[in-house]
């Protein structure tokens, strides 16, 4: 108890005995006590029935002083807590080394909500913009303005989930996991939460990214302005007209594989590791305009493509690209390009030969087509380089597709915002064989074959005449 309060209490006792000697708040030493050998408390009735007003005055003053003393203590404790929070370094992320697998380095520490608040509100705007955004990218994979955009768009949905954590704090936690590939156990030690809660928050945020933001940031280029911009950019790169995208598949390595042998074989990709298959179509800016994750790693690219919504829309004519041109008497609509692992169709151009055994015109066409295809290879490399969790996916198999799609949405946000490109993750070289054409694809194949030859001859003539 505060010493000044004890002194005031002693003075009040002395004042009471002076004003009203007939009653004593402290028993005489000779008075026997049942409850205590030294102190005896008067009953409330005896004090109130006293002829003097001193007892009532004493307890009124004592109660007031007690309230003031307790208020002082609470204020001191509050100031101590505030000082401790203000002394927290928001950039100090060090934690003691952990012996657990996938543990963070020893310079990563538990990030409290208070430290996060200090970083995102009080301190961040005092930094120069390049330093601020570089610091934010090192923690969460993207700059602060892009981070704020994502939070603003998802905050209503996160709030509606009744999550006990602030929306931006939960988003930062998930982005840290996606950017660095941390396991739930590692993040749990950093954020002082249970691993199951980290997994639950990760699943919620990635599901929102994959469903709520996908329609806004991953779109087929059907508008005339975007279609013209895309085809012109590809033509500048490859000299091939009306190219509007490049398609490719990529296995996403799984950290855990199914326990049964049949499941393990089903997910084993052509490179020998367990995976699920990602298919993307990218434009000249390395922005994805179609993403699909529907197949296990053992599935080939052509089979995966034929099982996608994009394939069904292209075959049915649901996607209408209103930009047809005439090439040597052929009506050429916008098309995408892929390697020899995909079928040659009227809307999908592939190389004549995987080994350069065609005519000069065909080999020239193949070189330019593969140059256009290189944008999707680089886009996938950027995706895995920026969101390192895709290098070794440590989430449950049921949540793997939404996590991959969420990373693709974030990739597009970064590309549109012109975020600095990270080091590209190098994919293994393709070693697939040409795919066969299905019976229901033959009309598309024959038309595509004639279009491809017309494009090759036109390209060879134009470039040879320069």
Short mmCIF file of C-alpha atoms in Angstrom, two decimals:
data_model
loop_
_atom_site.label_atom_id
_atom_site.label_comp_id
_atom_site.label_asym_id
_atom_site.label_seq_id
_atom_site.Cartn_x
_atom_site.Cartn_y
_atom_site.Cartn_z
CA UNK A 1 0.00 0.00 0.00
CA UNK A 2 1.20 3.56 -0.73
CA UNK A 3 3.17 5.08 2.22
CA UNK A 4 1.42 8.48 1.97
CA UNK A 5 -1.95 6.72 2.27
CA UNK A 6 -0.80 4.92 5.43
CA UNK A 7 0.31 8.23 6.89
CA UNK A 8 -3.07 9.81 6.13
CA UNK A 9 -4.86 6.86 7.69
CA UNK A 10 -2.77 7.20 10.86
CA UNK A 11 -3.59 10.89 11.10
CA UNK A 12 -7.31 10.15 10.67
CA UNK A 13 -7.19 7.63 13.52
CA UNK A 14 -5.57 10.21 15.74
CA UNK A 15 -8.16 12.80 14.68
CA UNK A 16 -11.02 10.40 15.43
CA UNK A 17 -9.81 9.61 18.92
CA UNK A 18 -9.43 13.33 19.63
CA UNK A 19 -12.93 14.18 18.36
CA UNK A 20 -14.72 11.20 19.93
CA UNK A 21 -12.84 9.50 22.77
CA UNK A 22 -15.91 7.46 23.70
CA UNK A 23 -15.47 5.09 20.78
CA UNK A 24 -12.28 3.56 19.53
CA UNK A 25 -11.66 2.13 16.08
CA UNK A 26 -8.69 0.23 17.43
CA UNK A 27 -9.24 -1.93 20.47
CA UNK A 28 -7.24 -1.50 23.59
CA UNK A 29 -4.41 -4.00 24.05
CA UNK A 30 -6.15 -5.36 27.09
CA UNK A 31 -9.39 -5.98 25.23
CA UNK A 32 -9.73 -9.66 24.30
CA UNK A 33 -10.35 -10.46 20.64
CA UNK A 34 -11.75 -13.59 19.16
CA UNK A 35 -10.88 -12.95 15.53
CA UNK A 36 -7.40 -11.48 16.01
CA UNK A 37 -4.96 -11.16 18.90
CA UNK A 38 -4.27 -7.46 18.21
CA UNK A 39 -7.15 -5.83 16.28
CA UNK A 40 -10.87 -5.64 16.88
CA UNK A 41 -13.25 -4.12 14.32
CA UNK A 42 -16.27 -2.27 15.67
CA UNK A 43 -19.60 -3.27 14.34
CA UNK A 44 -21.28 -0.95 11.86
CA UNK A 45 -24.27 -0.58 14.19
CA UNK A 46 -22.14 0.61 17.10
CA UNK A 47 -20.45 3.22 14.95
CA UNK A 48 -23.67 4.50 13.45
CA UNK A 49 -25.38 4.63 16.86
CA UNK A 50 -22.57 6.74 18.33
CA UNK A 51 -23.59 10.18 19.52
CA UNK A 52 -20.67 11.76 17.59
CA UNK A 53 -20.43 12.36 13.87
CA UNK A 54 -16.73 11.52 13.93
CA UNK A 55 -17.02 7.81 12.96
CA UNK A 56 -19.16 8.58 9.92
CA UNK A 57 -16.81 11.42 8.96
CA UNK A 58 -13.84 9.11 9.36
CA UNK A 59 -15.19 6.38 7.08
CA UNK A 60 -16.26 8.91 4.46
CA UNK A 61 -12.79 10.40 4.34
CA UNK A 62 -11.11 7.00 4.48
CA UNK A 63 -13.20 5.71 1.55
CA UNK A 64 -12.36 8.78 -0.50
CA UNK A 65 -8.65 8.47 0.20
CA UNK A 66 -8.73 4.74 -0.58
CA UNK A 67 -10.36 5.46 -3.97
CA UNK A 68 -7.77 8.12 -4.76
CA UNK A 69 -4.91 5.84 -3.76
CA UNK A 70 -6.16 2.94 -5.91
CA UNK A 71 -6.65 5.33 -8.86
CA UNK A 72 -3.06 6.46 -8.48
CA UNK A 73 -1.81 2.86 -8.56
CA UNK A 74 -3.85 2.07 -11.69
CA UNK A 75 -2.47 5.18 -13.40
CA UNK A 76 1.11 4.18 -12.53
CA UNK A 77 0.55 0.68 -13.92
CA UNK A 78 -0.97 2.12 -17.09
CA UNK A 79 2.00 4.43 -17.58
CA UNK A 80 4.40 1.53 -17.08
CA UNK A 81 2.59 -0.54 -19.71
CA UNK A 82 2.54 2.36 -22.15
CA UNK A 83 6.25 2.95 -21.68
CA UNK A 84 6.97 -0.72 -22.31
CA UNK A 85 4.92 -0.67 -25.52
CA UNK A 86 6.57 2.54 -26.70
CA UNK A 87 9.98 0.99 -26.14
CA UNK A 88 9.09 -1.94 -28.40
CA UNK A 89 11.12 -1.92 -31.60
CA UNK A 90 8.72 -2.79 -34.44
CA UNK A 91 11.61 -4.00 -36.58
CA UNK A 92 13.02 -6.29 -33.88
CA UNK A 93 11.84 -9.74 -34.90
CA UNK A 94 14.35 -11.86 -33.04
CA UNK A 95 13.35 -15.06 -31.28
CA UNK A 96 15.50 -17.63 -29.54
CA UNK A 97 16.49 -20.52 -31.79
CA UNK A 98 13.97 -23.29 -32.05
CA UNK A 99 14.80 -26.92 -32.57
CA UNK A 100 11.58 -27.58 -34.44
CA UNK A 101 11.56 -28.29 -38.14
CA UNK A 102 11.00 -25.28 -40.40
CA UNK A 103 11.63 -22.95 -37.47
CA UNK A 104 12.33 -19.32 -38.30
CA UNK A 105 15.90 -17.98 -38.07
CA UNK A 106 17.08 -16.77 -34.68
CA UNK A 107 16.62 -13.11 -35.64
CA UNK A 108 12.85 -13.49 -35.97
CA UNK A 109 10.86 -12.65 -32.85
CA UNK A 110 7.31 -12.76 -31.63
CA UNK A 111 5.39 -9.90 -33.22
CA UNK A 112 2.80 -8.54 -30.85
CA UNK A 113 -0.23 -6.64 -32.03
CA UNK A 114 1.17 -3.56 -30.29
CA UNK A 115 4.42 -3.83 -32.25
CA UNK A 116 2.50 -4.35 -35.47
CA UNK A 117 0.36 -1.31 -34.70
CA UNK A 118 3.50 0.75 -34.07
CA UNK A 119 4.97 -0.38 -37.39
CA UNK A 120 1.84 0.15 -39.46
CA UNK A 121 0.59 3.40 -37.96
CA UNK A 122 3.00 5.40 -35.82
CA UNK A 123 6.42 4.64 -37.30
CA UNK A 124 5.89 3.70 -40.90
CA UNK A 125 4.97 7.16 -42.18
CA UNK A 126 8.09 8.67 -40.59
CA UNK A 127 10.21 6.58 -42.98
CA UNK A 128 11.15 7.49 -46.52
CA UNK A 129 8.82 5.69 -48.95
CA UNK A 130 11.53 3.43 -50.51
CA UNK A 131 12.80 2.37 -47.06
CA UNK A 132 9.26 1.90 -45.76
CA UNK A 133 8.17 -0.28 -48.67
CA UNK A 134 11.42 -2.26 -48.71
CA UNK A 135 10.94 -3.05 -45.01
CA UNK A 136 7.33 -4.05 -45.62
CA UNK A 137 8.24 -6.29 -48.58
CA UNK A 138 10.88 -8.06 -46.50
CA UNK A 139 8.20 -8.94 -43.95
CA UNK A 140 5.07 -9.51 -46.05
CA UNK A 141 6.13 -9.82 -49.70
CA UNK A 142 4.59 -6.55 -50.93
CA UNK A 143 4.72 -2.81 -50.29
CA UNK A 144 2.59 -1.05 -47.70
CA UNK A 145 0.21 0.60 -50.24
CA UNK A 146 -0.53 -2.76 -51.88
CA UNK A 147 -0.96 -4.33 -48.44
CA UNK A 148 -3.45 -1.61 -47.50
CA UNK A 149 -5.39 -2.23 -50.71
CA UNK A 150 -5.77 -5.93 -49.93
CA UNK A 151 -6.81 -5.21 -46.33
CA UNK A 152 -9.39 -2.61 -47.38
CA UNK A 153 -10.98 -5.02 -49.85
CA UNK A 154 -11.12 -7.99 -47.47
CA UNK A 155 -11.73 -6.22 -44.15
CA UNK A 156 -15.56 -6.46 -44.33
CA UNK A 157 -15.35 -10.20 -44.94
CA UNK A 158 -12.76 -10.81 -42.21
CA UNK A 159 -14.76 -8.71 -39.75
CA UNK A 160 -17.90 -10.69 -40.55
CA UNK A 161 -16.09 -13.90 -39.59
CA UNK A 162 -15.93 -12.71 -35.93
CA UNK A 163 -12.17 -13.22 -35.82
CA UNK A 164 -10.78 -12.04 -32.50
CA UNK A 165 -7.73 -10.49 -34.20
CA UNK A 166 -7.63 -7.19 -36.12
CA UNK A 167 -8.10 -7.63 -39.88
CA UNK A 168 -4.77 -6.10 -40.89
CA UNK A 169 -2.92 -8.12 -38.27
CA UNK A 170 -4.47 -11.37 -39.53
CA UNK A 171 -3.66 -10.41 -43.13
CA UNK A 172 -0.05 -9.62 -42.24
CA UNK A 173 0.27 -12.96 -40.50
CA UNK A 174 -0.95 -14.87 -43.57
CA UNK A 175 1.16 -12.83 -45.99
CA UNK A 176 4.24 -13.54 -43.90
CA UNK A 177 3.50 -17.24 -44.20
CA UNK A 178 2.90 -17.08 -47.96
CA UNK A 179 5.96 -14.91 -48.61
CA UNK A 180 8.44 -16.90 -46.52
CA UNK A 181 6.92 -20.37 -46.55
CA UNK A 182 6.72 -20.57 -42.76
CA UNK A 183 4.90 -23.50 -41.24
CA UNK A 184 1.94 -22.96 -38.92
CA UNK A 185 4.12 -24.11 -36.02
CA UNK A 186 6.79 -21.53 -36.77
CA UNK A 187 4.31 -18.68 -37.05
CA UNK A 188 2.60 -19.81 -33.86
CA UNK A 189 5.83 -19.22 -31.93
CA UNK A 190 6.29 -15.81 -33.57
CA UNK A 191 2.78 -14.56 -32.92
CA UNK A 192 2.14 -16.34 -29.60
CA UNK A 193 -0.85 -18.24 -30.99
CA UNK A 194 -1.74 -21.90 -31.28
CA UNK A 195 -0.74 -23.63 -34.57
CA UNK A 196 -4.34 -24.70 -35.23
CA UNK A 197 -5.41 -21.04 -35.06
CA UNK A 198 -2.66 -20.05 -37.52
CA UNK A 199 -3.95 -22.72 -39.92
CA UNK A 200 -7.53 -21.58 -39.46
CA UNK A 201 -6.67 -17.93 -40.19
CA UNK A 202 -4.55 -18.94 -43.21
CA UNK A 203 -7.40 -20.99 -44.63
CA UNK A 204 -9.90 -18.17 -44.11
CA UNK A 205 -7.74 -15.45 -45.72
CA UNK A 206 -6.62 -17.56 -48.70
CA UNK A 207 -10.23 -18.60 -49.33
CA UNK A 208 -11.28 -14.94 -49.39
CA UNK A 209 -8.44 -14.04 -51.74
CA UNK A 210 -9.29 -16.94 -54.05
CA UNK A 211 -13.02 -16.19 -54.16
CA UNK A 212 -13.69 -12.52 -53.41
CA UNK A 213 -10.71 -10.96 -55.22
CA UNK A 214 -10.27 -13.47 -58.07
CA UNK A 215 -13.04 -11.99 -60.27
CA UNK A 216 -11.56 -8.51 -59.90
CA UNK A 217 -7.91 -9.29 -60.55
CA UNK A 218 -7.94 -12.36 -62.82
CA UNK A 219 -9.97 -11.64 -65.96
CA UNK A 220 -10.00 -12.91 -69.55
CA UNK A 221 -9.08 -9.98 -71.85
CA UNK A 222 -12.37 -9.58 -73.71
CA UNK A 223 -12.67 -5.79 -73.69
CA UNK A 224 -11.57 -4.19 -76.93
CA UNK A 225 -9.05 -1.84 -75.29
CA UNK A 226 -7.29 -4.55 -73.30
CA UNK A 227 -7.39 -7.00 -76.20
CA UNK A 228 -5.75 -4.50 -78.55
CA UNK A 229 -3.12 -3.61 -75.95
CA UNK A 230 -2.29 -7.27 -75.33
CA UNK A 231 -2.13 -8.40 -78.97
CA UNK A 232 -0.04 -5.39 -79.98
CA UNK A 233 2.44 -6.01 -77.16
CA UNK A 234 2.81 -9.68 -78.13
CA UNK A 235 3.25 -8.71 -81.79
CA UNK A 236 6.07 -6.32 -80.82
CA UNK A 237 7.71 -9.19 -78.95
CA UNK A 238 7.18 -12.02 -81.46
CA UNK A 239 6.07 -10.45 -84.79
CA UNK A 240 3.06 -12.80 -84.63
CA UNK A 241 -0.34 -11.05 -84.91
CA UNK A 242 -3.35 -11.57 -82.65
CA UNK A 243 -1.55 -13.50 -79.90
CA UNK A 244 -3.35 -12.71 -76.62
CA UNK A 245 -1.76 -15.00 -74.04
CA UNK A 246 0.58 -17.87 -73.21
CA UNK A 247 -0.41 -21.03 -71.35
CA UNK A 248 1.67 -23.40 -69.22
CA UNK A 249 1.38 -25.81 -66.34
CA UNK A 250 3.57 -26.06 -63.27
CA UNK A 251 3.68 -28.67 -60.48
CA UNK A 252 3.38 -27.20 -56.97
CA UNK A 253 5.38 -29.35 -54.60
CA UNK A 254 3.50 -30.74 -51.60
CA UNK A 255 5.24 -30.79 -48.21
CA UNK A 256 3.15 -33.77 -47.09
CA UNK A 257 2.03 -36.58 -49.36
CA UNK A 258 -0.88 -39.00 -49.00
CA UNK A 259 0.06 -41.94 -46.79
CA UNK A 260 -1.28 -44.68 -49.07
CA UNK A 261 0.81 -45.83 -52.04
CA UNK A 262 -1.89 -45.24 -54.65
CA UNK A 263 -2.31 -41.67 -53.47
CA UNK A 264 1.45 -41.10 -53.52
CA UNK A 265 1.66 -42.31 -57.14
CA UNK A 266 -1.30 -40.14 -58.12
CA UNK A 267 0.43 -36.99 -56.91
CA UNK A 268 3.95 -37.80 -58.16
CA UNK A 269 4.75 -35.40 -61.02
CA UNK A 270 7.06 -35.89 -63.99
CA UNK A 271 9.96 -34.44 -61.98
CA UNK A 272 9.62 -37.06 -59.25
CA UNK A 273 8.12 -35.13 -56.33
CA UNK A 274 4.53 -35.09 -54.98
CA UNK A 275 2.54 -32.15 -56.26
CA UNK A 276 -0.69 -30.66 -57.53
CA UNK A 277 -0.79 -29.11 -61.00
CA UNK A 278 -1.23 -25.39 -61.58
CA UNK A 279 -2.31 -24.10 -65.00
CA UNK A 280 -2.10 -20.40 -65.86
CA UNK A 281 -2.48 -18.14 -68.88
CA UNK A 282 -0.44 -14.92 -68.77
CA UNK A 283 -0.37 -11.74 -70.84
CA UNK A 284 2.63 -9.67 -71.95
CA UNK A 285 2.89 -8.04 -68.49
CA UNK A 286 3.17 -11.46 -66.83
CA UNK A 287 -0.28 -10.95 -65.35
CA UNK A 288 -2.43 -14.08 -65.14
CA UNK A 289 -5.81 -13.87 -66.84
CA UNK A 290 -6.78 -17.47 -66.11
CA UNK A 291 -5.80 -19.78 -63.24
CA UNK A 292 -6.85 -23.36 -62.55
CA UNK A 293 -5.79 -25.98 -60.00
CA UNK A 294 -7.83 -29.12 -60.59
CA UNK A 295 -5.38 -31.97 -61.13
CA UNK A 296 -2.89 -34.05 -59.18
CA UNK A 297 0.78 -33.98 -60.11
CA UNK A 298 0.70 -37.13 -62.19
CA UNK A 299 -1.75 -35.52 -64.65
CA UNK A 300 -0.30 -34.23 -67.94
CA UNK A 301 -0.82 -30.66 -69.11
CA UNK A 302 -3.22 -31.54 -71.94
CA UNK A 303 -5.53 -33.59 -69.72
CA UNK A 304 -5.59 -30.82 -67.13
CA UNK A 305 -6.35 -28.22 -69.80
CA UNK A 306 -9.25 -30.24 -71.19
CA UNK A 307 -10.81 -30.41 -67.73
CA UNK A 308 -10.80 -26.63 -67.20
CA UNK A 309 -13.57 -24.08 -67.57
CA UNK A 310 -11.39 -22.11 -70.01
CA UNK A 311 -11.17 -25.05 -72.43
CA UNK A 312 -14.93 -25.62 -72.31
CA UNK A 313 -15.63 -21.93 -72.91
CA UNK A 314 -13.24 -21.79 -75.87
CA UNK A 315 -14.62 -24.96 -77.44
CA UNK A 316 -18.24 -23.84 -76.98
CA UNK A 317 -17.56 -20.36 -78.31
CA UNK A 318 -18.56 -18.76 -75.03
CA UNK A 319 -15.45 -16.57 -75.12
CA UNK A 320 -15.79 -14.15 -78.05
CA UNK A 321 -12.70 -12.17 -78.98
CA UNK A 322 -13.93 -9.48 -81.36
CA UNK A 323 -10.66 -8.83 -83.18
CA UNK A 324 -10.39 -11.03 -86.25
CA UNK A 325 -7.75 -10.44 -88.93
CA UNK A 326 -7.16 -11.96 -92.36
CA UNK A 327 -3.92 -13.86 -92.92
CA UNK A 328 -3.55 -15.34 -96.40
CA UNK A 329 -7.27 -15.85 -96.72
CA UNK A 330 -7.68 -17.28 -93.20
CA UNK A 331 -9.94 -15.70 -90.61
CA UNK A 332 -7.62 -15.51 -87.56
CA UNK A 333 -9.14 -14.66 -84.21
CA UNK A 334 -7.04 -14.03 -81.07
CA UNK A 335 -5.29 -17.17 -79.85
CA UNK A 336 -3.06 -18.36 -77.03
CA UNK A 337 0.25 -20.21 -77.40
CA UNK A 338 1.68 -23.21 -75.57
CA UNK A 339 4.38 -25.81 -75.96
CA UNK A 340 4.04 -29.22 -77.63
CA UNK A 341 2.47 -30.71 -74.47
CA UNK A 342 -0.80 -29.02 -75.49
CA UNK A 343 -3.02 -29.94 -78.45
CA UNK A 344 -2.92 -27.80 -81.59
CA UNK A 345 -6.37 -26.16 -81.89
CA UNK A 346 -7.81 -23.12 -83.65
CA UNK A 347 -7.52 -21.09 -80.46
CA UNK A 348 -4.26 -22.67 -79.22
CA UNK A 349 -1.09 -22.55 -81.35
CA UNK A 350 1.77 -24.95 -80.59
CA UNK A 351 5.20 -25.47 -82.23
CA UNK A 352 5.56 -27.52 -85.40
CA UNK A 353 8.42 -29.52 -83.93
CA UNK A 354 10.05 -29.78 -80.50
CA UNK A 355 13.50 -30.30 -82.04
CA UNK A 356 13.67 -27.86 -84.96
CA UNK A 357 13.15 -30.42 -87.71
CA UNK A 358 10.64 -28.35 -89.72
CA UNK A 359 11.01 -26.05 -92.72
CA UNK A 360 12.73 -22.65 -92.37
CA UNK A 361 9.33 -20.96 -92.11
CA UNK A 362 8.16 -23.48 -89.51
CA UNK A 363 11.34 -23.20 -87.45
CA UNK A 364 11.10 -19.41 -87.52
CA UNK A 365 7.50 -19.61 -86.37
CA UNK A 366 8.46 -22.04 -83.58
CA UNK A 367 11.17 -19.68 -82.31
CA UNK A 368 8.82 -16.71 -82.20
CA UNK A 369 6.04 -18.74 -80.61
CA UNK A 370 8.36 -19.94 -77.85
CA UNK A 371 9.50 -16.36 -77.34
CA UNK A 372 5.88 -15.42 -76.67
CA UNK A 373 5.48 -18.44 -74.41
CA UNK A 374 8.46 -17.29 -72.35
CA UNK A 375 6.29 -14.66 -70.60
CA UNK A 376 4.23 -17.34 -68.83
CA UNK A 377 7.40 -19.21 -67.81
CA UNK A 378 8.75 -16.00 -66.27
CA UNK A 379 5.39 -15.27 -64.65
CA UNK A 380 5.39 -18.66 -62.92
CA UNK A 381 8.99 -18.11 -61.85
CA UNK A 382 8.03 -14.75 -60.34
CA UNK A 383 5.02 -16.31 -58.63
CA UNK A 384 7.14 -18.94 -56.88
CA UNK A 385 9.96 -16.50 -56.19
CA UNK A 386 7.68 -13.97 -54.50
CA UNK A 387 5.44 -16.43 -52.62
CA UNK A 388 7.89 -19.03 -51.38
CA UNK A 389 5.23 -21.23 -49.81
CA UNK A 390 4.63 -22.53 -53.37
CA UNK A 391 8.13 -24.00 -53.40
CA UNK A 392 7.11 -26.46 -50.69
CA UNK A 393 3.40 -26.18 -49.93
CA UNK A 394 2.91 -26.86 -46.21
CA UNK A 395 -0.89 -26.71 -45.98
CA UNK A 396 -3.46 -29.49 -45.98
CA UNK A 397 -4.26 -31.06 -49.33
CA UNK A 398 -7.87 -29.84 -49.17
CA UNK A 399 -6.67 -26.25 -48.85
CA UNK A 400 -3.87 -26.48 -51.44
CA UNK A 401 -5.88 -25.21 -54.45
CA UNK A 402 -7.20 -22.09 -52.70
CA UNK A 403 -3.73 -21.28 -51.33
CA UNK A 404 -2.22 -21.50 -54.82
CA UNK A 405 -4.98 -19.39 -56.38
CA UNK A 406 -4.62 -16.83 -53.56
CA UNK A 407 -0.93 -16.47 -54.38
CA UNK A 408 -1.83 -15.95 -58.05
CA UNK A 409 -4.23 -13.13 -57.08
CA UNK A 410 -1.49 -11.51 -54.98
CA UNK A 411 0.96 -11.96 -57.88
CA UNK A 412 -1.37 -9.99 -60.16
CA UNK A 413 -1.77 -7.24 -57.58
CA UNK A 414 2.02 -6.91 -57.39
CA UNK A 415 2.44 -6.91 -61.18
CA UNK A 416 -0.28 -4.30 -61.72
CA UNK A 417 1.25 -2.13 -58.97
CA UNK A 418 4.68 -2.61 -60.59
CA UNK A 419 6.25 -4.04 -57.49
CA UNK A 420 9.96 -4.89 -57.86
CA UNK A 421 10.31 -8.35 -59.33
CA UNK A 422 12.07 -10.90 -57.10
CA UNK A 423 14.59 -13.43 -58.29
CA UNK A 424 12.83 -15.84 -60.64
CA UNK A 425 12.34 -19.39 -59.41
CA UNK A 426 13.87 -21.67 -62.03
CA UNK A 427 11.56 -24.42 -63.25
CA UNK A 428 12.99 -27.73 -64.50
CA UNK A 429 13.22 -28.02 -68.28
CA UNK A 430 10.16 -29.42 -70.05
CA UNK A 431 10.53 -33.01 -71.17
CA UNK A 432 7.00 -33.94 -72.25
CA UNK A 433 6.04 -35.46 -75.58
CA UNK A 434 3.52 -34.08 -78.12
CA UNK A 435 -0.05 -34.86 -77.13
CA UNK A 436 -2.55 -36.64 -79.33
CA UNK A 437 -5.74 -35.01 -80.58
CA UNK A 438 -9.06 -36.33 -79.32
CA UNK A 439 -11.88 -37.28 -81.64
CA UNK A 440 -14.07 -34.34 -80.63
CA UNK A 441 -11.16 -31.94 -81.25
CA UNK A 442 -10.38 -32.91 -84.84
CA UNK A 443 -12.25 -30.05 -86.51
CA UNK A 444 -10.51 -27.52 -84.21
CA UNK A 445 -7.19 -29.26 -84.93
CA UNK A 446 -7.51 -29.19 -88.72
CA UNK A 447 -8.49 -25.53 -88.70
CA UNK A 448 -5.66 -24.76 -86.28
CA UNK A 449 -3.15 -26.60 -88.47
CA UNK A 450 -4.05 -24.49 -91.51
CA UNK A 451 -3.95 -21.29 -89.44
CA UNK A 452 -0.54 -22.15 -88.04
CA UNK A 453 0.91 -22.78 -91.50
CA UNK A 454 -0.56 -19.50 -92.80
CA UNK A 455 0.94 -17.61 -89.84
CA UNK A 456 4.33 -19.28 -90.40
CA UNK A 457 4.41 -18.46 -94.12
CA UNK A 458 3.30 -14.88 -93.51
CA UNK A 459 5.90 -14.39 -90.79
CA UNK A 460 8.69 -15.84 -92.94
CA UNK A 461 7.78 -13.62 -95.88
CA UNK A 462 7.57 -10.44 -93.80
CA UNK A 463 10.85 -10.99 -91.99
CA UNK A 464 12.70 -12.17 -95.10
CA UNK A 465 11.73 -9.04 -97.01
CA UNK A 466 13.27 -6.67 -94.43
#
